[in-house]
Short mmCIF file of N, CA and C in Angstrom, two decimals:
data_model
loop_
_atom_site.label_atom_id
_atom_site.label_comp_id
_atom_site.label_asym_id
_atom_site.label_seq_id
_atom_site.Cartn_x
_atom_site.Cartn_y
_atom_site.Cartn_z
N UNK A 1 48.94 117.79 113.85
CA UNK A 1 48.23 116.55 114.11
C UNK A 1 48.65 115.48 113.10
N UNK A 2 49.05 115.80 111.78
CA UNK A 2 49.29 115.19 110.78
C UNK A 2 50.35 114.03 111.46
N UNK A 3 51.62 115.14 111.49
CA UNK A 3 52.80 115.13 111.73
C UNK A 3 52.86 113.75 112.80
N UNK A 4 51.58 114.19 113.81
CA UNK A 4 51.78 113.52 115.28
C UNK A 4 51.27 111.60 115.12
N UNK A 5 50.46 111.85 113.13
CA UNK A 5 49.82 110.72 113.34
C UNK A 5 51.10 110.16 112.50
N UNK A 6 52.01 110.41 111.65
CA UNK A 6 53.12 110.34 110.67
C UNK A 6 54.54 109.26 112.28
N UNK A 7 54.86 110.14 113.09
CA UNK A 7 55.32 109.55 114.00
C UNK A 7 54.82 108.46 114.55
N UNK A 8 53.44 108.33 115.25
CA UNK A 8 52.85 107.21 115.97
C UNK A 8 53.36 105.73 114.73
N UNK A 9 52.51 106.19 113.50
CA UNK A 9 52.62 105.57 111.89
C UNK A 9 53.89 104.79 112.15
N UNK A 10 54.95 105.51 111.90
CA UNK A 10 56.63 104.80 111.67
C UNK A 10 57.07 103.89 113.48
N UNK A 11 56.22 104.77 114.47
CA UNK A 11 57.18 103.98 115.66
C UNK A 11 56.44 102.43 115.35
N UNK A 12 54.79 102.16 114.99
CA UNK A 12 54.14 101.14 115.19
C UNK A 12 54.74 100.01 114.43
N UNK A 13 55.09 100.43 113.05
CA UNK A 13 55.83 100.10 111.89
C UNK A 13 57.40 99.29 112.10
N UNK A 14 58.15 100.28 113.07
CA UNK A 14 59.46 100.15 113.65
C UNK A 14 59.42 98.71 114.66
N UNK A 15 58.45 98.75 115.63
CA UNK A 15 57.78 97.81 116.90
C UNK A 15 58.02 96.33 116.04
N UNK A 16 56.93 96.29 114.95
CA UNK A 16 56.72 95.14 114.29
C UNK A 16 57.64 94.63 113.13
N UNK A 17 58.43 95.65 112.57
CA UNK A 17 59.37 94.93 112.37
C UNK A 17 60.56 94.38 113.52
N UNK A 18 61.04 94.91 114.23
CA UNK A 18 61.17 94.81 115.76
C UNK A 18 60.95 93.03 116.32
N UNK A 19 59.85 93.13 116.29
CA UNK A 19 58.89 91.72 116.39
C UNK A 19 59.07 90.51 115.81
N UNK A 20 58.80 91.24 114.33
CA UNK A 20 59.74 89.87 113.07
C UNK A 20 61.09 89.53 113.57
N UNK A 21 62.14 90.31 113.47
CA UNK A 21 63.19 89.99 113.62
C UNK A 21 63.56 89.87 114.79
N UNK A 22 62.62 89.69 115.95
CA UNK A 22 63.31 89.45 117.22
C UNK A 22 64.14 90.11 118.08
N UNK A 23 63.98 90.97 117.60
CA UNK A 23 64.89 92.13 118.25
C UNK A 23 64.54 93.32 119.02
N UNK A 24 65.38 93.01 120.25
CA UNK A 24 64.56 93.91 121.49
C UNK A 24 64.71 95.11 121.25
N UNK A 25 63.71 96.31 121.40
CA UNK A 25 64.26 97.29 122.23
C UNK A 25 64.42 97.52 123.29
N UNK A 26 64.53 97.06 124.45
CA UNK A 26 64.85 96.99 125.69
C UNK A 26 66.46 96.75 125.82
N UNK A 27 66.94 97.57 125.82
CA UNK A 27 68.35 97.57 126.27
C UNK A 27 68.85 95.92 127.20
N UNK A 28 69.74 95.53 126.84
CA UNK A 28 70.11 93.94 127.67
C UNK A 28 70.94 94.14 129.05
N UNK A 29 70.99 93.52 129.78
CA UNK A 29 72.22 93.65 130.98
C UNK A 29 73.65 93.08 130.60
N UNK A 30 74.53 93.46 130.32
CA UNK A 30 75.67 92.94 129.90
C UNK A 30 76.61 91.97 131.00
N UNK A 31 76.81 90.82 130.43
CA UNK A 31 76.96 89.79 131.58
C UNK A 31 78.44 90.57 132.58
N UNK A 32 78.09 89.96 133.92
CA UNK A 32 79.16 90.40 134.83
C UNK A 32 80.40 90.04 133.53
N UNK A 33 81.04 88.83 133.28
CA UNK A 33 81.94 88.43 132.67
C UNK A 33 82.55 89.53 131.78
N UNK A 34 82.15 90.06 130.60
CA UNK A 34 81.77 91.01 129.78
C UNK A 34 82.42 92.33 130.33
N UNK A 35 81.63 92.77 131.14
CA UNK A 35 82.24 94.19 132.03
C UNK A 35 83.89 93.43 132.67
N UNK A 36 84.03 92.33 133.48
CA UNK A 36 85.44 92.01 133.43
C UNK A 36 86.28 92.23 132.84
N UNK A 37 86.19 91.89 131.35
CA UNK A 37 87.28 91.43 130.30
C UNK A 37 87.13 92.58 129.96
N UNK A 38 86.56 94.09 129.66
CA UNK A 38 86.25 95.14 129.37
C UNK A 38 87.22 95.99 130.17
N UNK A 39 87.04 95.83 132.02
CA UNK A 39 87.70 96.85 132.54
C UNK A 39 89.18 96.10 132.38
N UNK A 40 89.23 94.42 132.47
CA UNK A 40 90.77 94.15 132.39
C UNK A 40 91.47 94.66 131.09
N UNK A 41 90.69 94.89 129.63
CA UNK A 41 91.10 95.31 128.49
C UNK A 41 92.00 97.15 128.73
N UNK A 42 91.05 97.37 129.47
CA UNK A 42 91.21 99.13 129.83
C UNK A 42 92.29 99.16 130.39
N UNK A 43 92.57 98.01 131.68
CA UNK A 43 93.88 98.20 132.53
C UNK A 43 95.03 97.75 132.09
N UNK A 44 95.09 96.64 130.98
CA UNK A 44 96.37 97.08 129.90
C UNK A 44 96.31 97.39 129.06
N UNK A 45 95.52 98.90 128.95
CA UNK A 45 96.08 99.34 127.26
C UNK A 45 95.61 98.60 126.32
N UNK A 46 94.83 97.64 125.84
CA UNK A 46 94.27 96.83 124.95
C UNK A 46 93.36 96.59 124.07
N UNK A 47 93.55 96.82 123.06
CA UNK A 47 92.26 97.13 122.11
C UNK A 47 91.89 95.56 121.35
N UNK A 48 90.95 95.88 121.09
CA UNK A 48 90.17 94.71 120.87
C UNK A 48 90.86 93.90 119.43
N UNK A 49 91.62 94.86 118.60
CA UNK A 49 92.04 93.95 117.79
C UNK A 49 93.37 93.23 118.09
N UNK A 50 94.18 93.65 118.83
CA UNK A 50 95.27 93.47 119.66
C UNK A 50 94.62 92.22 120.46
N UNK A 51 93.84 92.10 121.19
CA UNK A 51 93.13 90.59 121.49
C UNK A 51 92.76 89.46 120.86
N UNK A 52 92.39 90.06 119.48
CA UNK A 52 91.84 89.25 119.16
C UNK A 52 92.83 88.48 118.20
N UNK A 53 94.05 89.08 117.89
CA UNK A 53 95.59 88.28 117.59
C UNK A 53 96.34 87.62 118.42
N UNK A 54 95.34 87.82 119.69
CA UNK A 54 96.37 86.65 120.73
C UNK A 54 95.76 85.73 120.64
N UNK A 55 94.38 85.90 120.49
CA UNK A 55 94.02 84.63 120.88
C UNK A 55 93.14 83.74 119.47
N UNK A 56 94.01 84.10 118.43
CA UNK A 56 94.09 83.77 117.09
C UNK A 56 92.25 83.83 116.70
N UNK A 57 91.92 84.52 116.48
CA UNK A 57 90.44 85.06 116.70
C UNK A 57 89.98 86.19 115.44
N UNK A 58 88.93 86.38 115.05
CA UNK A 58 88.75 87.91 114.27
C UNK A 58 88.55 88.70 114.67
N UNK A 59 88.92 90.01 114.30
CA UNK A 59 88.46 91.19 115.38
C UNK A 59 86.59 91.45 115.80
N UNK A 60 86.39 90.98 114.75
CA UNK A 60 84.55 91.05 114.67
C UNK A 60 84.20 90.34 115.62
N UNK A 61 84.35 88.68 116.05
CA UNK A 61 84.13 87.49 116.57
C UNK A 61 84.63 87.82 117.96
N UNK A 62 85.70 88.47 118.30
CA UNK A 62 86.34 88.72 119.36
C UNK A 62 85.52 89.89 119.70
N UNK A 63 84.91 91.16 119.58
CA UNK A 63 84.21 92.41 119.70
C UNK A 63 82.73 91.18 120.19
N UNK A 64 82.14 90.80 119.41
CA UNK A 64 81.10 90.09 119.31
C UNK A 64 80.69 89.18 120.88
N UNK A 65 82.18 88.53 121.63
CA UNK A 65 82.32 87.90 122.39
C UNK A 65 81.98 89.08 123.83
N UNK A 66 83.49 89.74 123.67
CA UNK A 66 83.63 90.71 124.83
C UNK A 66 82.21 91.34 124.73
N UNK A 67 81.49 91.79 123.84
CA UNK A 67 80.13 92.67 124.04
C UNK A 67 79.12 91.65 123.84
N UNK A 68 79.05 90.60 124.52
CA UNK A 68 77.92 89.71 124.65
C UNK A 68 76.84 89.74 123.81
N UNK A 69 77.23 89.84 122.53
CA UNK A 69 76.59 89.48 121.01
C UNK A 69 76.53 87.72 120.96
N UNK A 70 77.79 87.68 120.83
CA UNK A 70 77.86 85.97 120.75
C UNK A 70 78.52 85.27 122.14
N UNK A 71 78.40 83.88 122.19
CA UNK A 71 78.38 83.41 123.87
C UNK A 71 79.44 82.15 122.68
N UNK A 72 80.62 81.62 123.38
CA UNK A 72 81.08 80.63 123.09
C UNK A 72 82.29 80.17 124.20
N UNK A 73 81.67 79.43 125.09
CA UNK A 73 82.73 78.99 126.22
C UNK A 73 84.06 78.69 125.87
N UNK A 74 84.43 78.38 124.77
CA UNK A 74 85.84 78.43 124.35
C UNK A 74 86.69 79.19 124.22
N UNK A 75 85.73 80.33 123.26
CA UNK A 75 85.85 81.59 123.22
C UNK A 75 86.36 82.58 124.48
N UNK A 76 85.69 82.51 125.26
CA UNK A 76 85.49 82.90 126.75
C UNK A 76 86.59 82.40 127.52
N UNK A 77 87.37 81.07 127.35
CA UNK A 77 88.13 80.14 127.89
C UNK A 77 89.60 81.25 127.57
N UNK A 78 89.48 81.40 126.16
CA UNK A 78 90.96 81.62 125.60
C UNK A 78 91.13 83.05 125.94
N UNK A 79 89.65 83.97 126.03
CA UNK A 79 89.94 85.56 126.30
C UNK A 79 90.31 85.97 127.94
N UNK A 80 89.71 84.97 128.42
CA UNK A 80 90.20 84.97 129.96
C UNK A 80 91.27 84.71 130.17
N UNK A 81 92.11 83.35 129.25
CA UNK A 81 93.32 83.05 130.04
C UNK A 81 94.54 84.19 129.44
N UNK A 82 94.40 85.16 128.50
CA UNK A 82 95.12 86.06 128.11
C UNK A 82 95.04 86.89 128.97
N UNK A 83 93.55 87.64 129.35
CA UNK A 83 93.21 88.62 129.97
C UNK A 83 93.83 88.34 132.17
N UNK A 84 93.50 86.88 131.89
CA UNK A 84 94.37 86.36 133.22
C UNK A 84 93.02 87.05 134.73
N UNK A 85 91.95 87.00 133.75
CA UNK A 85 90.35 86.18 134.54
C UNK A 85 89.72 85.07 134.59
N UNK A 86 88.48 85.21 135.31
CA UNK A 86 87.76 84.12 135.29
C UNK A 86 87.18 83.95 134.56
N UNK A 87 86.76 82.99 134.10
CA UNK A 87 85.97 82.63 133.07
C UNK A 87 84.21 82.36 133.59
N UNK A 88 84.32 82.46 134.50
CA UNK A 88 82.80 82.43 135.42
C UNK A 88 82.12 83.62 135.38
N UNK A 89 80.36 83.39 134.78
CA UNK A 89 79.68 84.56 135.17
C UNK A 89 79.51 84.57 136.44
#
């Protein structure tokens, strides 16, 4: 019972910090776009740091983009016209 109140304790704890920082636990939908540039990455062989030297980029900033962390239409502009997609969600 201890144990069971020790768990409830840390998830309530976890929630509200959670809360402060804005940060979901609810898993996100990853934009159509995103899954694009993902399966076009897969179909040539392409790893993300290898992208992110084409399109004069950091590997972090470029990861950040393709996994819909960060949104920057420019961004998006230059990974598409390498990847040779759309740039439309």
């Amino acid at each position: 019972l201890l144990f069971d109140f020790i768990i409830f304790e840390w998830l309530c704890k976890l929630c509200m910090l959670a809360k402060e920082r804005r940060i979901t636990l609810m898993p996100r939908v990853l934009p159509n776009w995103c899954k694009r540039a993902k399966k076009k990455m897969i179909d040539l062989d392409m790893s993300v740091p290898e992208l992110a030297n084409k399109v004069s980029m950091t590997r972090e900033y470029t990861s950040a983009i393709i996994n819909g962390r960060a949104y920057s239409q420019s961004a998006i502009k230059s990974i598409s016209d390498v990847l040779n997609i759309s740039d439309a969600d």
